[in-house]
Amino acid sequence: MTSTQDIRSLTQWQDELERYLEQHHQADDGAHDIAHFRRVWRTARALNAAEGHQADERVLLAAAYLHDIISLPKNHPERHLSSRLAAREAERILAELGFPAGLLPAVSHAIEAHSFSANLPAQSLEAKLIQDADRMEALGAIGLARVFYTSGRLGRDLFDPYDPLAERRPLDDLQYALDHFFVKLYKVADSMQTEAGRQLARQRRRYLEEYVEQLLGEL
């Protein structure tokens, strides 16, 4: 929990992390850039407020800004290790910046547990909030933009023009972007750890469902 007297130091830490990332982290992936980090921080903070301000916002801030400091491509054979590598690198960066040493294990756990592919249980409230906030990025308008952006970078087709809903074939989100909605995105909405996260995820999942309905109508 962050008290009112900590607000200034929290703002200072945000400025410090922004400066570090601008100087040292030139992401070539628009789905995992500094704008993504900012959104995860805002969402985590909003979810924390809805849950009664019980989490330490210094942990949320550091984890949100550094959770993808190392992010292997989705088609990389060691993709499932990304969050572990990011957690180690985040600890190094935060120690270098003088972040409170006693909070480093909590930040590290929140980062390591955020990843869908790592499949690690979130043990702390901070980890649950970061996991929910990051997974929220796969839903709603942002999720819609990110799934087609990432699929385009990986050279995947938008959808199977002959069988877009995979009624006569197995789902294959390595080939078709639309298949990813059914393979993963809808499931993400069901994986939220907090009640506030579940409520927001239901709204954003409905946005994706309405998009699919509109797409099928146009096809």
Short mmCIF file of C-alpha atoms in Angstrom, two decimals:
data_model
loop_
_atom_site.label_atom_id
_atom_site.label_comp_id
_atom_site.label_asym_id
_atom_site.label_seq_id
_atom_site.Cartn_x
_atom_site.Cartn_y
_atom_site.Cartn_z
CA MET A 1 0.00 0.00 0.00
CA THR A 2 1.30 3.48 -0.87
CA SER A 3 0.46 6.32 1.53
CA THR A 4 -0.03 9.94 0.51
CA GLN A 5 3.46 10.92 1.61
CA ASP A 6 4.92 8.43 -0.89
CA ILE A 7 3.27 10.00 -3.95
CA ARG A 8 6.21 12.29 -4.74
CA SER A 9 8.77 9.50 -4.53
CA LEU A 10 6.53 7.30 -6.70
CA THR A 11 6.44 10.03 -9.34
CA GLN A 12 10.19 10.41 -9.12
CA TRP A 13 10.65 6.67 -9.63
CA GLN A 14 8.41 6.77 -12.67
CA ASP A 15 10.49 9.59 -14.15
CA GLU A 16 13.69 7.66 -13.36
CA LEU A 17 12.43 4.51 -15.06
CA GLU A 18 11.19 6.45 -18.08
CA ARG A 19 14.61 8.08 -18.46
CA TYR A 20 16.38 4.75 -18.16
CA LEU A 21 14.19 3.10 -20.78
CA GLU A 22 14.50 6.02 -23.19
CA GLN A 23 18.30 5.81 -22.92
CA HIS A 24 18.83 2.05 -22.77
CA HIS A 25 15.80 0.24 -24.19
CA GLN A 26 15.13 0.77 -27.87
CA ALA A 27 12.33 -1.72 -28.52
CA ASP A 28 11.79 -2.76 -32.13
CA ASP A 29 8.47 -4.36 -31.21
CA GLY A 30 5.60 -1.89 -31.05
CA ALA A 31 3.58 -4.32 -28.93
CA HIS A 32 6.20 -4.24 -26.16
CA ASP A 33 7.41 -0.65 -26.20
CA ILE A 34 7.37 2.06 -23.54
CA ALA A 35 3.74 2.89 -24.38
CA HIS A 36 2.86 -0.70 -23.43
CA PHE A 37 4.73 -0.32 -20.13
CA ARG A 38 2.83 2.88 -19.36
CA ARG A 39 -0.53 1.25 -20.08
CA VAL A 40 0.28 -1.73 -17.87
CA TRP A 41 1.23 0.65 -15.05
CA ARG A 42 -1.99 2.67 -15.42
CA THR A 43 -4.12 -0.47 -15.53
CA ALA A 44 -2.35 -2.08 -12.57
CA ARG A 45 -2.81 1.10 -10.55
CA ALA A 46 -6.50 1.33 -11.47
CA LEU A 47 -7.08 -2.31 -10.56
CA ASN A 48 -5.26 -1.77 -7.27
CA ALA A 49 -7.55 1.16 -6.50
CA ALA A 50 -10.60 -0.99 -7.28
CA GLU A 51 -9.23 -3.69 -4.97
CA GLY A 52 -8.82 -1.24 -2.07
CA HIS A 53 -5.25 0.03 -2.53
CA GLN A 54 -3.74 -3.01 -0.80
CA ALA A 55 -0.69 -3.48 -3.06
CA ASP A 56 2.63 -1.62 -2.82
CA GLU A 57 2.57 0.74 -5.80
CA ARG A 58 6.36 0.97 -5.88
CA VAL A 59 6.43 -2.74 -6.70
CA LEU A 60 3.65 -2.29 -9.28
CA LEU A 61 5.47 0.62 -10.91
CA ALA A 62 8.84 -1.11 -11.19
CA ALA A 63 7.32 -4.38 -12.41
CA ALA A 64 5.07 -2.64 -14.95
CA TYR A 65 7.93 -0.68 -16.47
CA LEU A 66 10.42 -3.57 -16.54
CA HIS A 67 8.32 -6.71 -17.05
CA ASP A 68 9.27 -6.90 -20.73
CA ILE A 69 12.79 -5.50 -20.46
CA ILE A 70 13.74 -8.81 -22.06
CA SER A 71 11.05 -10.15 -24.38
CA LEU A 72 11.96 -12.96 -26.76
CA PRO A 73 9.89 -13.15 -29.98
CA LYS A 74 6.72 -15.21 -29.83
CA ASN A 75 8.20 -17.75 -32.25
CA HIS A 76 11.47 -18.09 -30.29
CA PRO A 77 12.08 -21.63 -28.90
CA GLU A 78 12.90 -20.19 -25.45
CA ARG A 79 10.00 -17.76 -25.33
CA HIS A 80 8.81 -19.33 -22.07
CA LEU A 81 12.01 -18.13 -20.37
CA SER A 82 11.47 -14.44 -21.21
CA SER A 83 9.91 -13.46 -17.90
CA ARG A 84 12.63 -15.18 -15.88
CA LEU A 85 15.32 -13.37 -17.86
CA ALA A 86 13.42 -10.09 -17.53
CA ALA A 87 13.14 -10.54 -13.75
CA ARG A 88 16.90 -10.97 -13.40
CA GLU A 89 17.62 -7.99 -15.61
CA ALA A 90 15.07 -5.86 -13.74
CA GLU A 91 16.76 -6.65 -10.42
CA ARG A 92 20.11 -5.56 -11.87
CA ILE A 93 18.68 -2.31 -13.25
CA LEU A 94 16.78 -1.43 -10.09
CA ALA A 95 19.80 -2.14 -7.89
CA GLU A 96 21.85 0.12 -10.15
CA LEU A 97 19.23 2.86 -9.79
CA GLY A 98 19.15 2.54 -6.00
CA PHE A 99 15.64 1.08 -5.74
CA PRO A 100 14.79 -0.18 -2.22
CA ALA A 101 16.55 -3.54 -1.90
CA GLY A 102 13.82 -4.99 0.27
CA LEU A 103 11.31 -4.65 -2.58
CA LEU A 104 13.43 -6.38 -5.24
CA PRO A 105 12.16 -9.93 -4.54
CA ALA A 106 8.56 -8.75 -4.85
CA VAL A 107 9.29 -6.97 -8.15
CA SER A 108 11.16 -10.00 -9.45
CA HIS A 109 8.29 -12.36 -8.61
CA ALA A 110 5.70 -10.06 -10.20
CA ILE A 111 7.73 -9.94 -13.41
CA GLU A 112 8.45 -13.65 -13.51
CA ALA A 113 4.81 -14.60 -12.89
CA HIS A 114 3.26 -12.17 -15.40
CA SER A 115 3.93 -14.28 -18.48
CA PHE A 116 1.22 -16.46 -20.01
CA SER A 117 3.80 -18.79 -21.58
CA ALA A 118 5.81 -19.18 -18.35
CA ASN A 119 2.71 -20.59 -16.61
CA LEU A 120 3.89 -19.62 -13.11
CA PRO A 121 1.41 -18.98 -10.27
CA ALA A 122 1.18 -15.40 -9.02
CA GLN A 123 1.64 -15.61 -5.25
CA SER A 124 1.43 -11.96 -4.19
CA LEU A 125 -1.26 -9.34 -4.79
CA GLU A 126 1.29 -7.26 -6.72
CA ALA A 127 2.02 -10.21 -9.00
CA LYS A 128 -1.69 -10.83 -9.56
CA LEU A 129 -2.30 -7.18 -10.44
CA ILE A 130 0.64 -7.05 -12.88
CA GLN A 131 -0.47 -10.30 -14.47
CA ASP A 132 -4.02 -8.98 -14.88
CA ALA A 133 -2.84 -5.61 -16.20
CA ASP A 134 -0.50 -7.17 -18.75
CA ARG A 135 -3.05 -9.72 -19.93
CA MET A 136 -5.61 -6.93 -20.30
CA GLU A 137 -3.42 -5.75 -23.19
CA ALA A 138 -4.58 -8.80 -25.16
CA LEU A 139 -8.22 -7.68 -24.93
CA GLY A 140 -10.32 -4.73 -26.09
CA ALA A 141 -9.25 -2.24 -28.75
CA ILE A 142 -5.58 -2.45 -27.73
CA GLY A 143 -5.70 -6.23 -27.92
CA LEU A 144 -7.28 -6.09 -31.35
CA ALA A 145 -4.55 -3.77 -32.63
CA ARG A 146 -1.76 -5.81 -31.05
CA VAL A 147 -2.88 -9.20 -32.34
CA PHE A 148 -2.94 -8.07 -35.97
CA TYR A 149 0.25 -6.03 -35.57
CA THR A 150 2.11 -9.04 -34.15
CA SER A 151 0.64 -11.45 -36.68
CA GLY A 152 1.74 -9.15 -39.50
CA ARG A 153 5.29 -9.01 -38.14
CA LEU A 154 5.35 -12.81 -38.05
CA GLY A 155 3.99 -13.13 -41.58
CA ARG A 156 0.71 -14.79 -40.60
CA ASP A 157 -2.49 -14.56 -42.63
CA LEU A 158 -5.42 -12.55 -41.26
CA PHE A 159 -7.84 -15.50 -41.46
CA ASP A 160 -8.72 -18.56 -43.52
CA PRO A 161 -11.03 -17.11 -46.21
CA TYR A 162 -12.70 -20.51 -46.76
CA ASP A 163 -13.20 -21.47 -43.12
CA PRO A 164 -12.59 -18.45 -40.83
CA LEU A 165 -14.11 -20.14 -37.75
CA ALA A 166 -12.19 -23.41 -38.24
CA GLU A 167 -15.38 -25.44 -38.47
CA ARG A 168 -13.76 -27.98 -40.84
CA ARG A 169 -10.10 -27.76 -39.76
CA PRO A 170 -8.03 -27.57 -36.58
CA LEU A 171 -7.41 -24.11 -35.15
CA ASP A 172 -3.96 -22.85 -36.15
CA ASP A 173 -2.93 -19.48 -34.75
CA LEU A 174 0.57 -19.94 -36.17
CA GLN A 175 -1.02 -19.51 -39.59
CA TYR A 176 -4.09 -17.34 -39.02
CA ALA A 177 -4.42 -14.28 -36.77
CA LEU A 178 -8.16 -14.78 -36.24
CA ASP A 179 -7.55 -18.26 -34.85
CA HIS A 180 -5.57 -16.66 -32.03
CA PHE A 181 -8.80 -15.21 -30.65
CA PHE A 182 -10.08 -18.74 -29.99
CA VAL A 183 -6.76 -20.37 -29.11
CA LYS A 184 -5.67 -17.76 -26.56
CA LEU A 185 -7.36 -14.36 -26.31
CA TYR A 186 -10.76 -15.49 -25.07
CA LYS A 187 -9.00 -17.75 -22.55
CA VAL A 188 -6.95 -14.81 -21.30
CA ALA A 189 -10.18 -13.12 -20.27
CA ASP A 190 -10.97 -16.12 -18.05
CA SER A 191 -7.53 -16.14 -16.40
CA MET A 192 -7.72 -12.90 -14.42
CA GLN A 193 -6.62 -13.12 -10.80
CA THR A 194 -8.57 -10.22 -9.24
CA GLU A 195 -12.27 -9.40 -9.20
CA ALA A 196 -11.57 -5.96 -10.68
CA GLY A 197 -9.56 -7.63 -13.42
CA ARG A 198 -12.32 -10.11 -14.17
CA GLN A 199 -14.90 -7.36 -14.51
CA LEU A 200 -12.76 -5.30 -16.89
CA ALA A 201 -11.73 -8.37 -18.87
CA ARG A 202 -15.36 -9.33 -19.49
CA GLN A 203 -16.01 -5.90 -21.00
CA ARG A 204 -12.94 -6.07 -23.21
CA ARG A 205 -13.58 -9.65 -24.29
CA ARG A 206 -17.04 -8.58 -25.45
CA TYR A 207 -15.39 -5.95 -27.65
CA LEU A 208 -13.39 -8.71 -29.38
CA GLU A 209 -16.48 -10.87 -29.75
CA GLU A 210 -18.35 -8.00 -31.37
CA TYR A 211 -15.44 -7.46 -33.74
CA VAL A 212 -15.51 -11.13 -34.79
CA GLU A 213 -19.28 -10.90 -35.32
CA GLN A 214 -18.81 -7.81 -37.49
CA LEU A 215 -16.00 -9.45 -39.46
CA LEU A 216 -18.04 -12.57 -40.15
CA GLY A 217 -20.96 -10.40 -41.28
CA GLU A 218 -18.72 -8.60 -43.76
CA LEU A 219 -17.27 -11.87 -45.03
#
